[in-house]
Coordinates of C-alpha atoms in Angstrom, one line a residue:
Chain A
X80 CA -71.8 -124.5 52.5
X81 CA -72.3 -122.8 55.8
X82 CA -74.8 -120.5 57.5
X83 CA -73.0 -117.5 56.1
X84 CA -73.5 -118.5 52.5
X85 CA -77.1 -119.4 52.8
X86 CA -77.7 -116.0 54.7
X87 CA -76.1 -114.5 51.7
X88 CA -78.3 -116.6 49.3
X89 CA -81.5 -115.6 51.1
X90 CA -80.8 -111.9 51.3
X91 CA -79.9 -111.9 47.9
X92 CA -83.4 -113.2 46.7
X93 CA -85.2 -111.2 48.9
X94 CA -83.7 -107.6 48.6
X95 CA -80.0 -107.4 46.5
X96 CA -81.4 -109.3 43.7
X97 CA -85.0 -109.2 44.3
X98 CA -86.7 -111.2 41.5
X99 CA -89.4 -108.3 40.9
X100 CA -88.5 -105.6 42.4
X101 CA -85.1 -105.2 41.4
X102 CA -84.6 -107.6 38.4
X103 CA -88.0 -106.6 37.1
X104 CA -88.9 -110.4 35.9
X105 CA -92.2 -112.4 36.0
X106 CA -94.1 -109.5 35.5
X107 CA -96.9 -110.9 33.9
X108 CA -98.4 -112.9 36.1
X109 CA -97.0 -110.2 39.2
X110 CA -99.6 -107.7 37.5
X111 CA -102.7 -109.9 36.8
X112 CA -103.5 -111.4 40.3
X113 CA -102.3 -109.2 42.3
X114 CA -105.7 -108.0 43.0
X115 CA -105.9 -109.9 46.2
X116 CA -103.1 -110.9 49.2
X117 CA -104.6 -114.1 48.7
X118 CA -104.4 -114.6 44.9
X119 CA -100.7 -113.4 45.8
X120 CA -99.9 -115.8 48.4
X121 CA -101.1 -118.8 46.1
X122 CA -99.1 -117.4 43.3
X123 CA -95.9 -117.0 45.4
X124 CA -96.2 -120.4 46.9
X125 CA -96.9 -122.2 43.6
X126 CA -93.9 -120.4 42.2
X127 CA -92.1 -121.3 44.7
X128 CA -92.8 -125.1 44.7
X129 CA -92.1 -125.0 41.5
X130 CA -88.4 -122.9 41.4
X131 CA -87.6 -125.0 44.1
X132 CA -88.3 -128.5 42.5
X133 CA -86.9 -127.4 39.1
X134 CA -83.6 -126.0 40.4
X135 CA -83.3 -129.6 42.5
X136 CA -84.1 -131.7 39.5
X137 CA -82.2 -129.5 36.6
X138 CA -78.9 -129.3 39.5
X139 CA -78.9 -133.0 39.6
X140 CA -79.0 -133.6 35.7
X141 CA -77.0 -130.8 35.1
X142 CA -73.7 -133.3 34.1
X143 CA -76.3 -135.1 31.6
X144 CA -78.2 -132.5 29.9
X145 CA -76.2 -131.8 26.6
X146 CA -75.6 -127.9 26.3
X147 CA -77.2 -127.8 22.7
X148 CA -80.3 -128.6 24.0
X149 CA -80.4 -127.2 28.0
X150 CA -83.1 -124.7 27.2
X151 CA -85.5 -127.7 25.6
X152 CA -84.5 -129.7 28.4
X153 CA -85.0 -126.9 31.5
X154 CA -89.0 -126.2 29.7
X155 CA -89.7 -129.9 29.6
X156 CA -88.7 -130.2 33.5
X157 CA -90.4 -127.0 34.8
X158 CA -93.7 -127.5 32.8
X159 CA -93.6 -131.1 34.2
X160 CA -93.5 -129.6 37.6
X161 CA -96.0 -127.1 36.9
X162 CA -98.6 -129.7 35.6
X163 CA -97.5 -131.6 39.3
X164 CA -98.7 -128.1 41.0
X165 CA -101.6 -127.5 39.0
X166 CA -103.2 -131.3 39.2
X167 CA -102.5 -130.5 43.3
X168 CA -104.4 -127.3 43.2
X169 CA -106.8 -128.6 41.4
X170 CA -107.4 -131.4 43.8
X171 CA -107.2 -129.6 46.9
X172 CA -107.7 -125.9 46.3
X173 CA -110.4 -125.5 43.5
X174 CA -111.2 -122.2 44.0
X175 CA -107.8 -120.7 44.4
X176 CA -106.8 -122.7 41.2
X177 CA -110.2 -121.1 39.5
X178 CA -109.1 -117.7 40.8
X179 CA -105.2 -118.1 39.1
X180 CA -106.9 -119.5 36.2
X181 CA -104.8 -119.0 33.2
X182 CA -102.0 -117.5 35.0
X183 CA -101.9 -121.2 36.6
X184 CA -100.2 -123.1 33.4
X185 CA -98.3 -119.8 32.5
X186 CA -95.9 -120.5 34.9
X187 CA -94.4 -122.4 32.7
X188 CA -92.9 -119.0 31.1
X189 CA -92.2 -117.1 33.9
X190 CA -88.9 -115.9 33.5
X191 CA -87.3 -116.3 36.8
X192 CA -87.8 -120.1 36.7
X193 CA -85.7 -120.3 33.5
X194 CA -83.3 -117.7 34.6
X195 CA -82.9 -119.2 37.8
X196 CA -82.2 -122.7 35.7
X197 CA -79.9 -121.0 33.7
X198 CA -77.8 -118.8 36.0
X199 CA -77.8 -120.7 39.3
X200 CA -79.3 -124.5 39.3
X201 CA -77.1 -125.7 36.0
X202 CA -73.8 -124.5 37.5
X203 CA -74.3 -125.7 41.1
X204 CA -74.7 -128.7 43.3
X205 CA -78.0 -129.3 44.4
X206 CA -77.9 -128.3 48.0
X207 CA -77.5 -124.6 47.2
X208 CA -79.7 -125.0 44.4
X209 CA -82.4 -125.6 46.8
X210 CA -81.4 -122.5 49.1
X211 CA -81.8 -120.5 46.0
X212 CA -85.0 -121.6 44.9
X213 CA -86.6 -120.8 48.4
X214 CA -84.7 -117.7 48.4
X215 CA -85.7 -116.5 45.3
X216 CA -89.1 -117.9 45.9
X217 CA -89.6 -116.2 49.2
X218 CA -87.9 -113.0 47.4
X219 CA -91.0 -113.4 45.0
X220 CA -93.7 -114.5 47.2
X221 CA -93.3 -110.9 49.3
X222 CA -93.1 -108.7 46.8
X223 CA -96.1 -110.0 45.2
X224 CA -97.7 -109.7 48.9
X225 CA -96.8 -106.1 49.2
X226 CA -98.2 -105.5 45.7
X227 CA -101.5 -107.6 46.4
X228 CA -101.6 -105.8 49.6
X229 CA -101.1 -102.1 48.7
X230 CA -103.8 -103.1 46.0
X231 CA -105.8 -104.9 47.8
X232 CA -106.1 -102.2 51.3
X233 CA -106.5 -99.4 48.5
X234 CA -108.4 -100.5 45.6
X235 CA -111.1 -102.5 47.4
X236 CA -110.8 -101.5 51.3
X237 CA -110.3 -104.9 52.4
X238 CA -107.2 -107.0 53.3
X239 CA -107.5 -111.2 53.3
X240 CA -110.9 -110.3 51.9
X241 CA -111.9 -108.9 55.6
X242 CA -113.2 -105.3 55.0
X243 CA -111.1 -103.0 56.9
X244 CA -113.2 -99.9 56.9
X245 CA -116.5 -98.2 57.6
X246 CA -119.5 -97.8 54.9
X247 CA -118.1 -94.7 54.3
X248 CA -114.8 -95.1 52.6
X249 CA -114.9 -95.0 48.8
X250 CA -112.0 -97.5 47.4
X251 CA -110.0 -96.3 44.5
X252 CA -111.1 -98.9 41.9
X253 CA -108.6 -97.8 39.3
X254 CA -106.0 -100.1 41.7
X255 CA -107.8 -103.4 41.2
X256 CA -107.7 -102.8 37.2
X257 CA -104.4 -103.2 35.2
X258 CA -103.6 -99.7 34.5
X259 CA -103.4 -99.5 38.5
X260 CA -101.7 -102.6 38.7
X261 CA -98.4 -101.1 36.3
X262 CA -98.9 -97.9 37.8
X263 CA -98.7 -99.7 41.6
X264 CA -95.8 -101.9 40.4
X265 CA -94.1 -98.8 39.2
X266 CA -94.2 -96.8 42.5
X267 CA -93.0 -99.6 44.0
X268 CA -89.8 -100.1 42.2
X269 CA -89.2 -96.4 42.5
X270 CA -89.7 -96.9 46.1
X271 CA -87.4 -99.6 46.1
X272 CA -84.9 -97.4 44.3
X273 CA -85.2 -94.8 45.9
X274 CA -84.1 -96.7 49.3
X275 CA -81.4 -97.9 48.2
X276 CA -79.8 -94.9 46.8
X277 CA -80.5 -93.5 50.4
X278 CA -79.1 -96.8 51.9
X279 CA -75.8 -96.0 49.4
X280 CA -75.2 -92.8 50.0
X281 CA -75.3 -93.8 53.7
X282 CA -72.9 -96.5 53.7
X283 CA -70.6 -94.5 51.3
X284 CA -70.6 -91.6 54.0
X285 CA -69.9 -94.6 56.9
X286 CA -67.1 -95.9 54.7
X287 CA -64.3 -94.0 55.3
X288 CA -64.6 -94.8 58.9
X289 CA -65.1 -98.4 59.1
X290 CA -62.1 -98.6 56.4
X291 CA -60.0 -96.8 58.8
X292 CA -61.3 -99.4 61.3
X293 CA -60.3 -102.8 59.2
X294 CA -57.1 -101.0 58.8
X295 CA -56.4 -100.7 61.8
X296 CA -57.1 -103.9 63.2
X297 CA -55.1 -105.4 60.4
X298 CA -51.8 -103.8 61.6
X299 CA -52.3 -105.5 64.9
X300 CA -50.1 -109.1 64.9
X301 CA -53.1 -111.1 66.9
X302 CA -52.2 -114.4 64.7
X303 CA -48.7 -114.2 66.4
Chain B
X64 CA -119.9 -116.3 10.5
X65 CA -118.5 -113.0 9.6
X66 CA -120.2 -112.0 13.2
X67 CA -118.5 -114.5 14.8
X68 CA -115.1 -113.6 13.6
X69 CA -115.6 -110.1 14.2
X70 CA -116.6 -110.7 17.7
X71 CA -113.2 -112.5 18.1
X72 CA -111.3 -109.9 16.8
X73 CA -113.1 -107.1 18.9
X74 CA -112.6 -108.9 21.9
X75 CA -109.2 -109.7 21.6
X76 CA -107.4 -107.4 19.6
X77 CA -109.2 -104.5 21.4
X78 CA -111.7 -104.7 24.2
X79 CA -109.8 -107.3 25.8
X80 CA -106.2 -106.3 24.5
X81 CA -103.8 -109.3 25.7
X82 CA -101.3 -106.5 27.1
X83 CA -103.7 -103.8 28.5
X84 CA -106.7 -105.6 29.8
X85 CA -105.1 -109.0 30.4
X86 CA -101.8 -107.7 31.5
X87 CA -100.3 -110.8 29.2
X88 CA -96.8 -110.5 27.1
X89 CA -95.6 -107.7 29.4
X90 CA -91.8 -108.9 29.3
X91 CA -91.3 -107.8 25.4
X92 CA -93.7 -104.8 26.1
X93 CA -91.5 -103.5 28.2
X94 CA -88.0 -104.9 26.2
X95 CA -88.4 -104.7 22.8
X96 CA -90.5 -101.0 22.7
X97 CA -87.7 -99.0 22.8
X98 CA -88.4 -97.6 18.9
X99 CA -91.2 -98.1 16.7
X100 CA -89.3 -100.0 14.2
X101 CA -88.2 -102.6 16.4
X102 CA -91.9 -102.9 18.3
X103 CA -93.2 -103.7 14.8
X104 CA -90.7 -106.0 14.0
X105 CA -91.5 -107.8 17.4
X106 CA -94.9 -107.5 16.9
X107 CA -95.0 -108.8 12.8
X108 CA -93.0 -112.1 14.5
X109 CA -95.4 -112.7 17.4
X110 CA -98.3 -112.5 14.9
X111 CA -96.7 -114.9 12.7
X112 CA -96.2 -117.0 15.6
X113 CA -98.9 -116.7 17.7
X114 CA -101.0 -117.9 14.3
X115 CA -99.6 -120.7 13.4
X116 CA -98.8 -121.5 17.0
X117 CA -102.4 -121.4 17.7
X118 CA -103.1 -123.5 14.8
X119 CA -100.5 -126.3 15.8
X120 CA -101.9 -126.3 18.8
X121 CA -105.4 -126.9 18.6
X122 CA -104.8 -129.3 15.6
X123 CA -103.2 -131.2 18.6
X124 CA -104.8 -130.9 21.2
X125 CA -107.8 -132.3 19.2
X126 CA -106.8 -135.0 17.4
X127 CA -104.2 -136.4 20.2
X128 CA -105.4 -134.5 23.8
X129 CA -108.9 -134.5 23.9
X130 CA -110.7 -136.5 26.2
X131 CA -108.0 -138.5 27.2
X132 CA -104.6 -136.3 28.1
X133 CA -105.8 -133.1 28.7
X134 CA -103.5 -133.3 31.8
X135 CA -100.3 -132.9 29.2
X136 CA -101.5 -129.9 27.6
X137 CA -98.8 -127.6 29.4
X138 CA -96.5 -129.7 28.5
X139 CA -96.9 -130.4 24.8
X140 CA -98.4 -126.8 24.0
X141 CA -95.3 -125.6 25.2
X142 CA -92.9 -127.8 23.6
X143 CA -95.1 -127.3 20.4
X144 CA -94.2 -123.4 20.5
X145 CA -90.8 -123.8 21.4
X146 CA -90.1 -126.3 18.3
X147 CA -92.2 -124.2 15.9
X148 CA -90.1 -121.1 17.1
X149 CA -87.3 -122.9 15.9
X150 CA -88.9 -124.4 12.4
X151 CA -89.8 -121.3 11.2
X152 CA -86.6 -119.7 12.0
X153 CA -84.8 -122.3 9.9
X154 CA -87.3 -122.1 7.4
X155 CA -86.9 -118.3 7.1
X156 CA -83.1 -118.3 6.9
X157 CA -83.4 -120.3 4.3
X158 CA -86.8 -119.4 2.3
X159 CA -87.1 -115.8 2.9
X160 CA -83.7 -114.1 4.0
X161 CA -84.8 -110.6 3.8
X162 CA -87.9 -111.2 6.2
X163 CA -85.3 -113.0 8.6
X164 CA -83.2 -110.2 8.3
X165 CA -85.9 -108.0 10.1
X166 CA -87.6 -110.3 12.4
X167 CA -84.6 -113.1 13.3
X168 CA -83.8 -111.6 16.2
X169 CA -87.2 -111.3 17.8
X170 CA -87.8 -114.7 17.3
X171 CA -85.9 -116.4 19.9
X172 CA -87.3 -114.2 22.4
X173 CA -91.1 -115.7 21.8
X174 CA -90.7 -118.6 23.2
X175 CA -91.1 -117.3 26.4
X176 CA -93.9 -115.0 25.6
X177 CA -96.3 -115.9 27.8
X178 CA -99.2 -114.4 25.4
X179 CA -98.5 -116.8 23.1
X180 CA -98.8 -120.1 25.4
X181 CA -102.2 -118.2 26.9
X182 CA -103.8 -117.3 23.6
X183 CA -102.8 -121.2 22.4
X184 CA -104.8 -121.9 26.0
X185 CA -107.4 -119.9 25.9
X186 CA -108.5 -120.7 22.5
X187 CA -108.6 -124.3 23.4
X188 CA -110.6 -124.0 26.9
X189 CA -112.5 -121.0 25.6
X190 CA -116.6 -122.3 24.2
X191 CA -117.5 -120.1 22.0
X192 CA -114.4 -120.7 19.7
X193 CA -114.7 -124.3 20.8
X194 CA -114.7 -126.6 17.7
X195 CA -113.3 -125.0 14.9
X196 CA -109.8 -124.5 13.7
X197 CA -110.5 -121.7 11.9
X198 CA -111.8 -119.9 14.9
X199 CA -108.7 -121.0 16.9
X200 CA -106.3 -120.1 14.2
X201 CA -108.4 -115.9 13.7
X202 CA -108.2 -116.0 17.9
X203 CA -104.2 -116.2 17.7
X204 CA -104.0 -113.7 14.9
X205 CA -106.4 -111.2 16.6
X206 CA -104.8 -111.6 20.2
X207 CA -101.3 -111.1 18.3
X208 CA -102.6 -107.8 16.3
X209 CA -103.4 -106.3 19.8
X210 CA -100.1 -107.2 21.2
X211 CA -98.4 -105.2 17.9
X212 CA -101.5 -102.3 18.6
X213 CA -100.3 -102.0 22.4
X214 CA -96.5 -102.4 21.4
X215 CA -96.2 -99.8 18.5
X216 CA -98.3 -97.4 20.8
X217 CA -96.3 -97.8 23.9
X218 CA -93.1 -97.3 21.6
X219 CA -94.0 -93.8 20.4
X220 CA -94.8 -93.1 24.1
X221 CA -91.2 -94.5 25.4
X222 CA -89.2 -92.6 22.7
X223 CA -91.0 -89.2 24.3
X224 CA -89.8 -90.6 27.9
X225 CA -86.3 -90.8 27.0
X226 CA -86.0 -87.1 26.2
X227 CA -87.9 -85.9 29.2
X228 CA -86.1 -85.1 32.2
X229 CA -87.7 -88.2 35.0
X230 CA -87.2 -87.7 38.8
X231 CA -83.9 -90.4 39.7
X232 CA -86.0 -93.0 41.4
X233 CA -88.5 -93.2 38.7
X234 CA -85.5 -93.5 35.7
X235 CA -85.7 -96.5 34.0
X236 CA -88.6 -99.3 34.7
X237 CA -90.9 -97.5 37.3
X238 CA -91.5 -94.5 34.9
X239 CA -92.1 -97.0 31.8
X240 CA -94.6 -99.2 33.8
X241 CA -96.5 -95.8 35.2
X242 CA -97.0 -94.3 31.5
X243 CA -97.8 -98.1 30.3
X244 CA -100.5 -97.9 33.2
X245 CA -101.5 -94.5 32.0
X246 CA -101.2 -96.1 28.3
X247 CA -103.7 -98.7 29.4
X248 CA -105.9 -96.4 30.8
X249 CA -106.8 -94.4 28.2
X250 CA -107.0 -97.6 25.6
X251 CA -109.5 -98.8 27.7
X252 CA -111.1 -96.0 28.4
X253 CA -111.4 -95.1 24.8
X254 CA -112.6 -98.2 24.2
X255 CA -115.4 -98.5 26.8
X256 CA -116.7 -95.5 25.2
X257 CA -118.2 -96.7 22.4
X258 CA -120.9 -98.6 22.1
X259 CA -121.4 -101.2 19.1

């Protein structure tokens, strides 16, 4: 475990594997409250809290939990943990909890909690099981900010629910309402998409060089 | 009475479809639409599901929860679904072999279909279904006949898509969420339109 893998870790949540953008999971809830950057920012940080607590808990038990019954095992911790974040929420932010309303307990079935369970926190120790739940939190957290805030800006002229223009801009309500929200979502992954094909065809171009580069440096006996 | 159960099922199944106005049980919209056959096999097992799910549920919550550990409700309403999941997969392999046949596979996946944990929520926090069992039970089986509405639509829509010739960036999810938006927009917008 060194800074290297944890760098690797974090920019595989937030871009390679990309929790909504690129592995298209935890949709959902990604569509419903996106209507805000500040329903998002709750959202992401209450996933978050949650990934990262579940990932710890199910990476320390994962010598005890029989494989028969891991999936039984996995719900039973993360809807534990997501009664823990909805009783704080509750308590401290009333009106953010009232705003997530029914999309607050559904984390329970959000897919990249399980998944993450499943592929990462049952095979690993828990240090890096922590790193990934932040990573893939944070990877989370931002997309849902860039969808909150493309939909937000657009669909209701306002950003952190400060209105950014003059009486006479007309916001494009269809943005706020769930046909915008899959249509937003789906511009975005093409977006996304589209980068990185550009970013591939790039590197492939650069490839040839640096290969030439490695080789050459191999041939030269520094270790001697 | 009839009224009330009418009202239930207009406001679930359509007006307020669980995938198109509340955006809920997206994951096997988008998985399992890939032909009409199999979105009505996925749909037939999240009604049966989401029914007696709903059922279970609110027997539950009212004769154990209420009043006293409302705070557990995540917790058992999920565990409740998950085990029931199971049961009646069992209990179809064994009792009725040709109707597992055709929905088996689907039913694993609806555990984590999070329409069928909100509708089991909803119907529980929701007044004017508060109280009855029968209510609670008609809420799951309306909100799980719009999901099979909004799935069987959306899979005549995908099987076009595949055929058509889609810009490379949008292949694949972005172009299935855009005409699932476009989808949306014209069930609601239909729907808006009349006036009871």
């Amino acid at each position: 475990m060194n800074a290297k893998d944890i760098l690797l870790q974090f920019k595989n949540g937030l871009f390679d594997r990309n929790p909504l953008l690129v592995q298209v999971l935890g949709v959902c809830a990604s569509l419903a409250i996106t209507t805000t950057v500040s329903n998002s920012l709750y959202m992401g940080l209450a996933v978050t809290a949650v990934l990262v607590c579940s990932n710890l808990l199910i990476s320390l038990l994962r010598r005890f939990i029989p494989e028969q019954v891991r999936i039984a095992a996995y719900i039973v911790i993360i809807s534990g943990f997501v009664t823990i974040v909805e009783m704080v929420m509750n308590a401290y932010m009333p009106s953010a909890a009232a705003k997530l309303g029914i999309f607050l307990p559904l984390i329970v079935v959000n897919c990249i909690i399980l998944g993450r369970a499943e592929a990462f926190a049952s095979k690993n120790t828990p240090l890096p099981s922590i790193i990934d739940g932040f990573a893939m939190g944070a990877g989370f957290t931002i997309a849902l900010l860039l969808l909150g805030a493309i939909r937000e800006i657009l669909g209701s002229g306002s950003f952190f629910g400060i209105q950014l223009f003059g009486q006479s801009y007309t916001p494009i309500g269809i943005l706020t309402s769930p046909p915008g929200a899959f249509m937003t979502l789906g511009c975005l992954i093409a977006l996304i998409q589209y980068l990185k094909d550009r970013l591939q065809s790039k590197t492939k171009a650069s490839a040839d060089q640096t290969h030439k580069d490695v080789k050459n440096k191999e041939v030269e006996p520094n270790d001697l | 009475m009839i009224f009330d159960i009418l009202t239930i099922f207009l406001s679930v199944a359509l007006v307020g479809n669980y995938v198109f106005s509340q955006t809920l049980g997206i994951c096997p919209f988008l998985g399992v639409s890939s032909s009409p056959s199999t979105a009505l096999g996925m749909g037939l097992a999240v009604t049966f599901v989401m029914t007696l799910s709903n059922a279970a549920t609110y027997l539950i919550f009212d004769l154990l929860l209420r009043d006293r550990f409302e705070y557990l409700q995540t917790v058992v309403f999920i565990l409740v679904i998950a085990s029931l999941v199971q049961l009646i997969e069992m209990m179809l392999k064994k009792l009725l072999p040709t109707l597992y046949r055709s929905l088996g596979i689907y039913l694993p996946l609806i555990t984590t279909n999070c329409a069928v944990l909100a509708a089991a929520n909803n119907a529980v926090s929701d007044e004017s279904i508060n109280g009855s069992f029968l209510f609670s039970t008609f809420y799951g089986f309306s909100a799980a006949i719009g999901f099979t509405i909004a799935i069987v639509i959306f899979s005549g829509v995908r099987a076009r898509i595949d055929e058509e010739d889609v810009p490379k960036p949008f292949r694949g999810t972005p172009i299935t969420l855009i005409c699932a938006g476009i989808v949306a927009m014209i069930f609601n917008g239909l729907l808006s339109g009349i006036r009871f």
